[in-house]
PDB file of C-alpha atoms (C1' of nucleotides) in Angstrom:
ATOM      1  CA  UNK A 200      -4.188  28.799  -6.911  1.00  0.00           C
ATOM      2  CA  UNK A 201      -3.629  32.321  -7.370  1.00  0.00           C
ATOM      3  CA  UNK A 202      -3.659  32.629 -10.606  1.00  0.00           C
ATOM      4  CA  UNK A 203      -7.148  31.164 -10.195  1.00  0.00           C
ATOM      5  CA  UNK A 204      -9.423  33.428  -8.757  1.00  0.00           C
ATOM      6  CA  UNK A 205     -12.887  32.346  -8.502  1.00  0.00           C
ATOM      7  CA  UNK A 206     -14.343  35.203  -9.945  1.00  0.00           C
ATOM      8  CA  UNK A 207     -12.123  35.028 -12.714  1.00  0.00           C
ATOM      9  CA  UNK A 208     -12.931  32.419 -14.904  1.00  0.00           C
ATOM     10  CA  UNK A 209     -10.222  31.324 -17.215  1.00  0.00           C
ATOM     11  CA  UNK A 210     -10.153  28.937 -20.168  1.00  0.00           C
ATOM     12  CA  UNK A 211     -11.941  25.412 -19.531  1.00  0.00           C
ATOM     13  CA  UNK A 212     -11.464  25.286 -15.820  1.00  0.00           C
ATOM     14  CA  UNK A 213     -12.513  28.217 -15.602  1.00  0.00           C
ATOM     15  CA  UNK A 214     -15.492  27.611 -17.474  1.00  0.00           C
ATOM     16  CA  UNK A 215     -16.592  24.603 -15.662  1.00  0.00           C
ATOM     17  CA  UNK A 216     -15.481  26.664 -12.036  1.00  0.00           C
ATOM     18  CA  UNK A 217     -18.057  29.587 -13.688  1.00  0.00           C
ATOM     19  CA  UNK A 218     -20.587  26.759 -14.326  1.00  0.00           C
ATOM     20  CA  UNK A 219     -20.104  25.601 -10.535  1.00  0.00           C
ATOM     21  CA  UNK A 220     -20.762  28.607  -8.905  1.00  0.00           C
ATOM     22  CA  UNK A 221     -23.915  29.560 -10.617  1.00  0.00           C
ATOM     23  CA  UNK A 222     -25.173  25.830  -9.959  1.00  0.00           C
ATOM     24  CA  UNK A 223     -29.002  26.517  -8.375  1.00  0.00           C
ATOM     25  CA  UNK A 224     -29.701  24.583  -5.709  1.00  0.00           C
ATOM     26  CA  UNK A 225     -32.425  23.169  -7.617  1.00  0.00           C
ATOM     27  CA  UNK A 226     -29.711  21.926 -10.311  1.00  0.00           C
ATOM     28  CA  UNK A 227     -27.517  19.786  -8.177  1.00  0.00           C
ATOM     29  CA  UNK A 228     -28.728  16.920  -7.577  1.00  0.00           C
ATOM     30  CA  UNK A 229     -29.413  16.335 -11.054  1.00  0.00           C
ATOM     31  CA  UNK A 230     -26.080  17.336 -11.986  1.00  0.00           C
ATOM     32  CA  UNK A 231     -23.602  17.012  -8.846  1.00  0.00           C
ATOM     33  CA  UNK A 232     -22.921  13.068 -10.838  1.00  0.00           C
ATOM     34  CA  UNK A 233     -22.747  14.038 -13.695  1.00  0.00           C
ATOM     35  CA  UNK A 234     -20.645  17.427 -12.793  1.00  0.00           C
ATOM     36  CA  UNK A 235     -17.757  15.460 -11.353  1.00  0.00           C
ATOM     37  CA  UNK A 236     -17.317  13.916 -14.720  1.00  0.00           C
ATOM     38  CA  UNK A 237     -18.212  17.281 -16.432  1.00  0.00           C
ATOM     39  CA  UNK A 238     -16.837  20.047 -14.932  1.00  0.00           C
ATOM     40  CA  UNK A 239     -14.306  18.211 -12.759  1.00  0.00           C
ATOM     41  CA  UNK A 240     -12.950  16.782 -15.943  1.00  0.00           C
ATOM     42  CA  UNK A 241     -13.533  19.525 -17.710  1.00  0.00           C
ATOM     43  CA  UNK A 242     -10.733  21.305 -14.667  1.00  0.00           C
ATOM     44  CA  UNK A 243      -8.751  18.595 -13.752  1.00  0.00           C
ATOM     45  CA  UNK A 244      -9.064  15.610 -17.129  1.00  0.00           C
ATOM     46  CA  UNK A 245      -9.304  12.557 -16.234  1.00  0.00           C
ATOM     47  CA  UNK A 246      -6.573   9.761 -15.648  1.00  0.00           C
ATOM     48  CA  UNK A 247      -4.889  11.804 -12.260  1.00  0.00           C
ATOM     49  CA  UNK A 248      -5.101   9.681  -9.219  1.00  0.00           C
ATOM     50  CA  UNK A 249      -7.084  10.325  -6.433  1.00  0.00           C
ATOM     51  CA  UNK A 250      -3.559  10.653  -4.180  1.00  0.00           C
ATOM     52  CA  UNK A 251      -1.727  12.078  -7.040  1.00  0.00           C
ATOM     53  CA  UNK A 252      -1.842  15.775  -6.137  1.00  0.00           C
ATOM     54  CA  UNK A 253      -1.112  14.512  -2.547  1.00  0.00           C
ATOM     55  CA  UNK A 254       2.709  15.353  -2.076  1.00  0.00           C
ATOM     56  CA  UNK A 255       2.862  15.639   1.507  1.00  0.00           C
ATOM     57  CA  UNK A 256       5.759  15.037   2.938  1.00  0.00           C
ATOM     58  CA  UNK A 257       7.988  15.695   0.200  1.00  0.00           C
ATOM     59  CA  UNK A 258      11.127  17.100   1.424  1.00  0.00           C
ATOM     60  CA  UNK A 259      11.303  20.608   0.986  1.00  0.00           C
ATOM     61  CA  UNK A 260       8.897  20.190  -2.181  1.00  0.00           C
ATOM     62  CA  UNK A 261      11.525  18.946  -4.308  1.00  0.00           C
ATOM     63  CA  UNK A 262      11.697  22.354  -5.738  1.00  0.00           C
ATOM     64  CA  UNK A 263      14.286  22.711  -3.156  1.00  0.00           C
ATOM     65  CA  UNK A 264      16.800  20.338  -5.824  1.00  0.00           C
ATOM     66  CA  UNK A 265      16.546  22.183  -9.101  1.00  0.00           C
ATOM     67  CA  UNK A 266      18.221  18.839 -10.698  1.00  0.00           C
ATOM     68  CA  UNK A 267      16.373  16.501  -8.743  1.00  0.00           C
ATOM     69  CA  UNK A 268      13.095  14.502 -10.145  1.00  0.00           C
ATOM     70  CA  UNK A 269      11.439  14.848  -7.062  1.00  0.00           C
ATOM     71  CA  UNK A 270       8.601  12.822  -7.420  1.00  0.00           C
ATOM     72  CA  UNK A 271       5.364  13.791  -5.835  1.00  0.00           C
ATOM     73  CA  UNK A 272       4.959  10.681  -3.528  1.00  0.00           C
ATOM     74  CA  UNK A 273       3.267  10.268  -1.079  1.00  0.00           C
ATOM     75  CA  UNK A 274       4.932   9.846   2.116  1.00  0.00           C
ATOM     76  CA  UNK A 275       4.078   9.879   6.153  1.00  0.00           C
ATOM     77  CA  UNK A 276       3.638  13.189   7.668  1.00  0.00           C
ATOM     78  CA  UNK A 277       6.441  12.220  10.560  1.00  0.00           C
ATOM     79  CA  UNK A 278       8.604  11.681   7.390  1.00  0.00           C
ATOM     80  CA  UNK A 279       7.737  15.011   6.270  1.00  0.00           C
ATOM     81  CA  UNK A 280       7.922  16.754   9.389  1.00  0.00           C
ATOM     82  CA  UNK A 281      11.361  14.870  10.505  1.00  0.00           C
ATOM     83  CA  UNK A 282      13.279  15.047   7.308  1.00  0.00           C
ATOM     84  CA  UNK A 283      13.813  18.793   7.785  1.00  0.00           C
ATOM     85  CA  UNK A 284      15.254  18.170  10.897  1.00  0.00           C
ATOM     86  CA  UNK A 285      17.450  14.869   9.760  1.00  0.00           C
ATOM     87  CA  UNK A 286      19.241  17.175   6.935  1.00  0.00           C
ATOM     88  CA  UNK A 287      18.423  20.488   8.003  1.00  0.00           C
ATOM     89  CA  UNK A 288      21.752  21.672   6.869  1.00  0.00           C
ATOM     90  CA  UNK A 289      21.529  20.733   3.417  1.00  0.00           C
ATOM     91  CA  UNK A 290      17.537  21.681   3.320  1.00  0.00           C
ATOM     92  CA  UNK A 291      17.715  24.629   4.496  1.00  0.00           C
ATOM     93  CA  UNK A 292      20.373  25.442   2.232  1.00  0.00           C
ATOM     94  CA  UNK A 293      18.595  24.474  -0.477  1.00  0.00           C
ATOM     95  CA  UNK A 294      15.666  26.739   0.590  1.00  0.00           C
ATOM     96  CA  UNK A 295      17.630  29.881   0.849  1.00  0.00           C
ATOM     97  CA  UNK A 296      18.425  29.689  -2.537  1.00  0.00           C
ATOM     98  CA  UNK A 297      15.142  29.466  -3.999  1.00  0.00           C
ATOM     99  CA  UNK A 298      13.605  31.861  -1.921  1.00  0.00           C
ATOM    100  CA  UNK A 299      13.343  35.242  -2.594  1.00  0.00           C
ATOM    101  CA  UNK A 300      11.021  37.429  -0.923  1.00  0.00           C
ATOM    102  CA  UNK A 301      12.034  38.552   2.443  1.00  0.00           C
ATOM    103  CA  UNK A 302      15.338  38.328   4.746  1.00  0.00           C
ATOM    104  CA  UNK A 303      15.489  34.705   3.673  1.00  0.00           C
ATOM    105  CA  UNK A 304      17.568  35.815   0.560  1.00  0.00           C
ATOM    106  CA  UNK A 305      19.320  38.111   1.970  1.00  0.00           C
ATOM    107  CA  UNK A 306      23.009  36.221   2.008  1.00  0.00           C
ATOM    108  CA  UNK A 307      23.116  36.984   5.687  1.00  0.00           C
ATOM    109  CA  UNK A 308      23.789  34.051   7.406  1.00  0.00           C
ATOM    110  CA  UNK A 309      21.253  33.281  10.356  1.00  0.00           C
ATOM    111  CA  UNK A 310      22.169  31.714  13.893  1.00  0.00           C
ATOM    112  CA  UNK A 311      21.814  27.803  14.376  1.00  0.00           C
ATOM    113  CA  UNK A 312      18.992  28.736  16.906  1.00  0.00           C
ATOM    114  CA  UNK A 313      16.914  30.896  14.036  1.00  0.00           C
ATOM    115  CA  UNK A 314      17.503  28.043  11.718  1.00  0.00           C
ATOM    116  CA  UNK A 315      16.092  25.477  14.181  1.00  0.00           C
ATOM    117  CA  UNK A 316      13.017  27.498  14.818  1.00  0.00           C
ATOM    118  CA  UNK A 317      12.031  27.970  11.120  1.00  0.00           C
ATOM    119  CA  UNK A 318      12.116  24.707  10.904  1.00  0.00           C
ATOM    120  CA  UNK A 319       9.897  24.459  13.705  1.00  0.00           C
ATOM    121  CA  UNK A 320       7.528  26.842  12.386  1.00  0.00           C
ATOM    122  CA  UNK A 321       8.106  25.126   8.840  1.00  0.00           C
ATOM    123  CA  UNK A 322       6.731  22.227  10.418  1.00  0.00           C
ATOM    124  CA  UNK A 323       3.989  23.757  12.281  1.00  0.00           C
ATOM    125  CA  UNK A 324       2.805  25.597   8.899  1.00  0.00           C
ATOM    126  CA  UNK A 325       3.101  21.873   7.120  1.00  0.00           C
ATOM    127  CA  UNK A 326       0.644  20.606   9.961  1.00  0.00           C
ATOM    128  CA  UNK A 327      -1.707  23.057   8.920  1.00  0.00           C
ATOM    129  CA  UNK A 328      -2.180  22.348   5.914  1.00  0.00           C
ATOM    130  CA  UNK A 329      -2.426  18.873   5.973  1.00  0.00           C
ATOM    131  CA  UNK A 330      -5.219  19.380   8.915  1.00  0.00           C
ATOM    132  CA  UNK A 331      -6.922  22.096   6.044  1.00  0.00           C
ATOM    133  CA  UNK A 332      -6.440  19.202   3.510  1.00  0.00           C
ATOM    134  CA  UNK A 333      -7.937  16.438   5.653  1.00  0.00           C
ATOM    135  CA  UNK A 334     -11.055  18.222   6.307  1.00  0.00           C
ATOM    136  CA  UNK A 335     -11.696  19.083   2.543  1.00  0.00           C
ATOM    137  CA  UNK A 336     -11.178  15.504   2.303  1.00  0.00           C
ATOM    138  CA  UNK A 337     -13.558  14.962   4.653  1.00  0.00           C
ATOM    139  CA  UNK A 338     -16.261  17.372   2.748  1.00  0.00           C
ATOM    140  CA  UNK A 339     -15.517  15.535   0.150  1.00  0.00           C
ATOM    141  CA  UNK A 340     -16.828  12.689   1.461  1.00  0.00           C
ATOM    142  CA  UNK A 341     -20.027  14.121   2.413  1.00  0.00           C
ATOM    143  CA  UNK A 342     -20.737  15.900  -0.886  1.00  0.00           C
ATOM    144  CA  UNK A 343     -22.931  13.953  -3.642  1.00  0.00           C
ATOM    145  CA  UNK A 344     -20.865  13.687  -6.356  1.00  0.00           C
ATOM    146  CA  UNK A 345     -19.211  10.902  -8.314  1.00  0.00           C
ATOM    147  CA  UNK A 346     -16.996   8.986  -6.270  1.00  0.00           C
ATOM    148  CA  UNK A 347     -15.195   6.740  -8.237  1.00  0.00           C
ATOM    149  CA  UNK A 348     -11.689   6.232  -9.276  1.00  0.00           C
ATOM    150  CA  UNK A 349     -12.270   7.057 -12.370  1.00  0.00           C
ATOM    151  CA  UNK A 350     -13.056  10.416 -11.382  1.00  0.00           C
ATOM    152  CA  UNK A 351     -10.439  13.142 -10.197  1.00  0.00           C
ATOM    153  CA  UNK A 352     -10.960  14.148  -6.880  1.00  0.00           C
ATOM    154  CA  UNK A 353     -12.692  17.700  -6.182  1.00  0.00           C
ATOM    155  CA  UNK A 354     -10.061  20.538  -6.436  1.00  0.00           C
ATOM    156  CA  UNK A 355     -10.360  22.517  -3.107  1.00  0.00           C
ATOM    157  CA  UNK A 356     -12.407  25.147  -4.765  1.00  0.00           C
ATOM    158  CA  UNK A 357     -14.157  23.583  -6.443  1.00  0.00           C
ATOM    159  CA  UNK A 358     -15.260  21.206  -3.394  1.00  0.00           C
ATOM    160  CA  UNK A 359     -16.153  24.453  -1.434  1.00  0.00           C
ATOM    161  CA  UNK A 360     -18.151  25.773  -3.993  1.00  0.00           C
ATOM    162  CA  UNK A 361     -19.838  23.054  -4.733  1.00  0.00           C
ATOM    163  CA  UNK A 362     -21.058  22.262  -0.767  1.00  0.00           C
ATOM    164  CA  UNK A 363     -22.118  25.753  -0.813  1.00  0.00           C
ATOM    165  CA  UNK A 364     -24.676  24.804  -3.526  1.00  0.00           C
ATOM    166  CA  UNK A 365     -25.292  21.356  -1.806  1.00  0.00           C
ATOM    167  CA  UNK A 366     -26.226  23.081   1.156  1.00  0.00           C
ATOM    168  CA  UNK A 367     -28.465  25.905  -0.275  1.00  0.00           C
ATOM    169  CA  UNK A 368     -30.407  23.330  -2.105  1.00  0.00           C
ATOM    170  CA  UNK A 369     -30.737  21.759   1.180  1.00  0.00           C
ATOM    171  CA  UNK A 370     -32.444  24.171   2.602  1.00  0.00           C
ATOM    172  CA  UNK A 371     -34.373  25.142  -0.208  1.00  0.00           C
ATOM    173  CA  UNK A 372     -35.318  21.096   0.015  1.00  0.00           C
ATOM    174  CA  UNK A 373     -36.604  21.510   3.254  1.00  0.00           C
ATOM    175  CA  UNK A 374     -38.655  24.541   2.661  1.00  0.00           C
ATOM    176  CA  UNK A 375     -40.653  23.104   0.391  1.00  0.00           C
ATOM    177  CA  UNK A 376     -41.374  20.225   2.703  1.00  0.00           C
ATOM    178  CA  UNK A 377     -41.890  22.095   5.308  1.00  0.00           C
ATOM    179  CA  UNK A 378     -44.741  24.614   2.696  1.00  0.00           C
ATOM    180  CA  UNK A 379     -45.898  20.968   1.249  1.00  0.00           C
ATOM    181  CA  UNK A 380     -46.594  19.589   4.700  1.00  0.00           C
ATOM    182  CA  UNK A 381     -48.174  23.028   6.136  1.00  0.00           C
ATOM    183  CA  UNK A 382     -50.133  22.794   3.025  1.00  0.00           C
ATOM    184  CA  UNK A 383     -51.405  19.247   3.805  1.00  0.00           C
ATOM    185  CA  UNK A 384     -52.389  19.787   7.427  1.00  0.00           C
ATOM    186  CA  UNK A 385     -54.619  23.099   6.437  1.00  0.00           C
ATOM    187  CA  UNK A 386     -55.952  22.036   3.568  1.00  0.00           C
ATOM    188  CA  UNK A 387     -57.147  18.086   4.673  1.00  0.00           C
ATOM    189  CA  UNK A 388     -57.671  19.425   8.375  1.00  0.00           C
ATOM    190  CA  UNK A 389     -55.520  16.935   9.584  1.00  0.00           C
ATOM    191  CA  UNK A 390     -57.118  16.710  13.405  1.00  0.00           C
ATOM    192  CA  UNK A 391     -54.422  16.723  16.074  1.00  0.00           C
ATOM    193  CA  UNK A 392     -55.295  15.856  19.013  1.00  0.00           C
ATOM    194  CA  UNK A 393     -56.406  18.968  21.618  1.00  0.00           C
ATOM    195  CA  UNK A 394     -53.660  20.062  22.984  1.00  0.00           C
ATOM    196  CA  UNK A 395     -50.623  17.775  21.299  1.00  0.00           C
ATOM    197  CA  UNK A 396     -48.959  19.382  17.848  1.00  0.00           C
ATOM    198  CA  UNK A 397     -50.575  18.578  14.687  1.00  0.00           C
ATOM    199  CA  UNK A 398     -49.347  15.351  13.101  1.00  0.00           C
ATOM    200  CA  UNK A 399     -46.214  15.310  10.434  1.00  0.00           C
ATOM    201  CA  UNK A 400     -44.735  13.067   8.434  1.00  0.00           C
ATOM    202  CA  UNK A 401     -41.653  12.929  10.607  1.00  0.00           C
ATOM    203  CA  UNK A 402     -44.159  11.980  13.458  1.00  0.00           C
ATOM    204  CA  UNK A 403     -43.685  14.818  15.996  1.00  0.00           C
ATOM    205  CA  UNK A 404     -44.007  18.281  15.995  1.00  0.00           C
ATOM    206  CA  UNK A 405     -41.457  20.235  13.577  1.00  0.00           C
ATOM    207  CA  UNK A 406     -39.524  23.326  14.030  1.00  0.00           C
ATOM    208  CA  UNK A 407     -38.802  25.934  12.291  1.00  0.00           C
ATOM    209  CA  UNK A 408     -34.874  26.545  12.642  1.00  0.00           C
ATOM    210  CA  UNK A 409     -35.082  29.351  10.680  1.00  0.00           C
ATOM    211  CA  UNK A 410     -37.849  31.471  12.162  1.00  0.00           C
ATOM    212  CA  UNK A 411     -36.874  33.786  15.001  1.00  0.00           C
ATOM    213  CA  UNK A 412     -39.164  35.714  16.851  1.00  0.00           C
ATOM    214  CA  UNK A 413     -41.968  33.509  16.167  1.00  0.00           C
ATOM    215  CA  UNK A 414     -44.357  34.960  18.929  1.00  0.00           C
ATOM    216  CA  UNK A 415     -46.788  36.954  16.763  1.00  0.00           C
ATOM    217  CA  UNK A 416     -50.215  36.506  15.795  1.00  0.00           C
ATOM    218  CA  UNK A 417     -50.734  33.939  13.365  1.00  0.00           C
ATOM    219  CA  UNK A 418     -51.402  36.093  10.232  1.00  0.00           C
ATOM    220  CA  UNK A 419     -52.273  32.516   8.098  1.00  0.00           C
ATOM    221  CA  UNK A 420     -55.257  31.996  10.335  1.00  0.00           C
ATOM    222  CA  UNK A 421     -53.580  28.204  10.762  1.00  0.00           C
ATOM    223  CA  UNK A 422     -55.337  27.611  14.027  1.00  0.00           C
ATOM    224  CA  UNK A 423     -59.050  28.130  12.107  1.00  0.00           C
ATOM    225  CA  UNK A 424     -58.640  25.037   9.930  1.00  0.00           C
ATOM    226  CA  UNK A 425     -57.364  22.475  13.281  1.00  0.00           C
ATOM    227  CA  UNK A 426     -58.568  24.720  15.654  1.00  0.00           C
ATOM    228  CA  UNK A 427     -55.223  24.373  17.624  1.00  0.00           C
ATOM    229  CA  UNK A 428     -52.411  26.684  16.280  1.00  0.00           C
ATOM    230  CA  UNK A 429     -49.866  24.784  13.918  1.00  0.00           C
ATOM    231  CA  UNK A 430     -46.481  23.926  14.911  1.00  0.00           C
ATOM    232  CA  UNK A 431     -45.845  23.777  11.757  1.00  0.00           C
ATOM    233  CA  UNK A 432     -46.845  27.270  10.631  1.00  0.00           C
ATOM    234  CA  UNK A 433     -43.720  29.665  10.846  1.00  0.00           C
ATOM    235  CA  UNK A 434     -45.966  32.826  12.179  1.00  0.00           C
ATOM    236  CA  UNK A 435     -47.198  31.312  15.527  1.00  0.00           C
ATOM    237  CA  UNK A 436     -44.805  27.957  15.783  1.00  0.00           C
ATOM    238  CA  UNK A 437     -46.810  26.607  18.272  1.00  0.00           C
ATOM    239  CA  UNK A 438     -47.251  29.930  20.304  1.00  0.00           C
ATOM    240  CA  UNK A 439     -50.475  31.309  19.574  1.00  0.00           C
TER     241      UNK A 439
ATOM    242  C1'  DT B 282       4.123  24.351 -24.050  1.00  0.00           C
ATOM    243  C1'  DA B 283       0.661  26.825 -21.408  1.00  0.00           C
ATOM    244  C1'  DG B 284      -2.501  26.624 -17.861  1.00  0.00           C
ATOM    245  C1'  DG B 285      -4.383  24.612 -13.660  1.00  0.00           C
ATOM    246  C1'  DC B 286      -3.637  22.716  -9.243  1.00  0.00           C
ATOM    247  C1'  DC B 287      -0.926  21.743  -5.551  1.00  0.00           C
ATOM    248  C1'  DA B 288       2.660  21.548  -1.538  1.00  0.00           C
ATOM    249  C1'  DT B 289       5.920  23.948   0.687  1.00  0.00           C
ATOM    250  C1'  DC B 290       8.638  27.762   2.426  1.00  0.00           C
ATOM    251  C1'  DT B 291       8.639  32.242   4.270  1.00  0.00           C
ATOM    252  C1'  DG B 292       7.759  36.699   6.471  1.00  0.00           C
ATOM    253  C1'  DG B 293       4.252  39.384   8.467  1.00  0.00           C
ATOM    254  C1'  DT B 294       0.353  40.106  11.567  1.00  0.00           C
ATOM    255  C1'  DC B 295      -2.687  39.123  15.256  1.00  0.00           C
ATOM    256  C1'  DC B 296      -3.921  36.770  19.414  1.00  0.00           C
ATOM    257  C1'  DT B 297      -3.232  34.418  23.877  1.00  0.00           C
TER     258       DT B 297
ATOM    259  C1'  DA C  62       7.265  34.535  23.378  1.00  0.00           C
ATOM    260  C1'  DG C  63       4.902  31.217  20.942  1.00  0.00           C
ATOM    261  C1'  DG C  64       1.270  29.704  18.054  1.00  0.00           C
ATOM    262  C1'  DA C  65      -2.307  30.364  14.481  1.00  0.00           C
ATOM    263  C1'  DC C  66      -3.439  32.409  10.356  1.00  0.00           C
ATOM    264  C1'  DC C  67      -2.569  34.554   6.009  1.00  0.00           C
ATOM    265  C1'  DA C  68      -0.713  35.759   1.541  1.00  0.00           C
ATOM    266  C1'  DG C  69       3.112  35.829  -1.721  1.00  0.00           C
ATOM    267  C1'  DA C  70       6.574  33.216  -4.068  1.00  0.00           C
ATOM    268  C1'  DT C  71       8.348  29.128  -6.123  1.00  0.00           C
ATOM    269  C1'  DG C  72       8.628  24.925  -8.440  1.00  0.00           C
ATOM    270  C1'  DG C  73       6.698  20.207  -9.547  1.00  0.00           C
ATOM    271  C1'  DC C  74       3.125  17.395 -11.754  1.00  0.00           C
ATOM    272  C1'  DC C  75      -0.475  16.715 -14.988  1.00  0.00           C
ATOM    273  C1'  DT C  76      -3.535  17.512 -18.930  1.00  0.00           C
ATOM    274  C1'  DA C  77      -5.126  19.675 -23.196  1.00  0.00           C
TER     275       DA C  77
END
DNA sequence: TAGGCCATCTGGTCCT
DNA sequence: AGGACCAGATGGCCTA
């Protein structure tokens, strides 16, 4: 990940990543299907499993056996978490040899009890991650974008960057509603009755989430068309 | 083979 | 002291 920085765009995935972050809200709808095809092949090609990049669990990432083949399966978390403890002599080994920065290269030779608690911590550190993974799967889930097994699954950036579009093209969505239906009860004089909120299509009175301090005078002159002030007009939101 | 993405380990820092 | 969080390092897998 580190050698891709999101403001550094580099070769094709770092074209498409480019291509994702200037994505206008306006633009993803339209494209958020076809960009998972697009851009997400254009990052990440095309025939990688959905669970592929998913190596939890592997025992001290198989980088820890220089010889080994280590595939990437996928295995339980308790596997994960308990197979540092089942062969912690041998893992740990194995870690202090790749590992360079830091005392743990250092040839010293650490106390059964400092041993035990990096693997606790180890553990702890693997749990975290897995909880970080889970909820990028889980806004995965929620973004529009192809979901199909055909498709390679969001990289994490690329999944974060592209809610942050979904998101700002939500709420540029409900702006315009919001002008569109302000525009409709000034312009027709939709009547309300005296004293209730002025009709919507979402049949009650809206709000404006987004407009603090909403106590001024109306500067829209809303209340001269319905002759009750306009929930639906951000200046006086009800509070003429 | 290079580049991208990822999981894991590890030490450091901050917070409770 | 213990846990959460972070960033650097490392190595594996996959695709172009």
């Amino acid at each position: 990940m580190s050698t891709c920085l999101p403001g550094e765009p580099s070769g094709p995935g770092g074209a498409a990543m480019a291509e994702l972050k200037s994505l206008s809200g306006d633009a993803y709808l339209a494209l958020s299907h076809g960009y998972a095809a697009a851009a997400v092949g254009l990052a990440y090609g095309a025939a990688r499993g959905p669970e592929a990049a998913r190596g939890y669990g592997a025992p001290g990432p198989g980088g820890d056996l220089p010889a080994a083949p280590a595939p990437r399966a996928p295995a339980a978390a308790a596997e994960s978490s308990g197979e540092q403890s089942g062969d912690e002599e041998d893992a740990f080994g194995r870690r202090r040899r790749r590992r360079g920065p830091g005392g743990a290269a250092d040839g010293r030779r650490r106390p059964r009890e400092q041993r035990s608690l990096r693997l606790s911590i180890n553990a702890r550190e693997r749990r975290r991650m897995h909880d970080l993974n889970d909820a990028l799967d889980g806004l995965r889930a929620v973004i529009p974008y192809a979901h199909s097994p055909s498709v390679r699954k969001l990289s994490k950036i690329a999944t974060l960057l592209l809610a942050k579009n979904y998101i700002l093209m939500q709420a540029q969505a409900l702006d315009e509603m919001r002008r569109l239906v302000a525009y409709l009860n000034q312009g027709q004089g939709l009547a309300a009755p005296v004293g209730a909120a002025p009709l919507t299509p979402f049949g009650q009175a809206a709000v404006y989430p987004f407009s603090a301090g909403a106590a001024l005078p109306c500067p829209d002159k809303c209340a001269a068309f319905s002759g009750t002030p306009s929930a639906l007009c951000k200046h006086c939101n009800g509070k003429p």
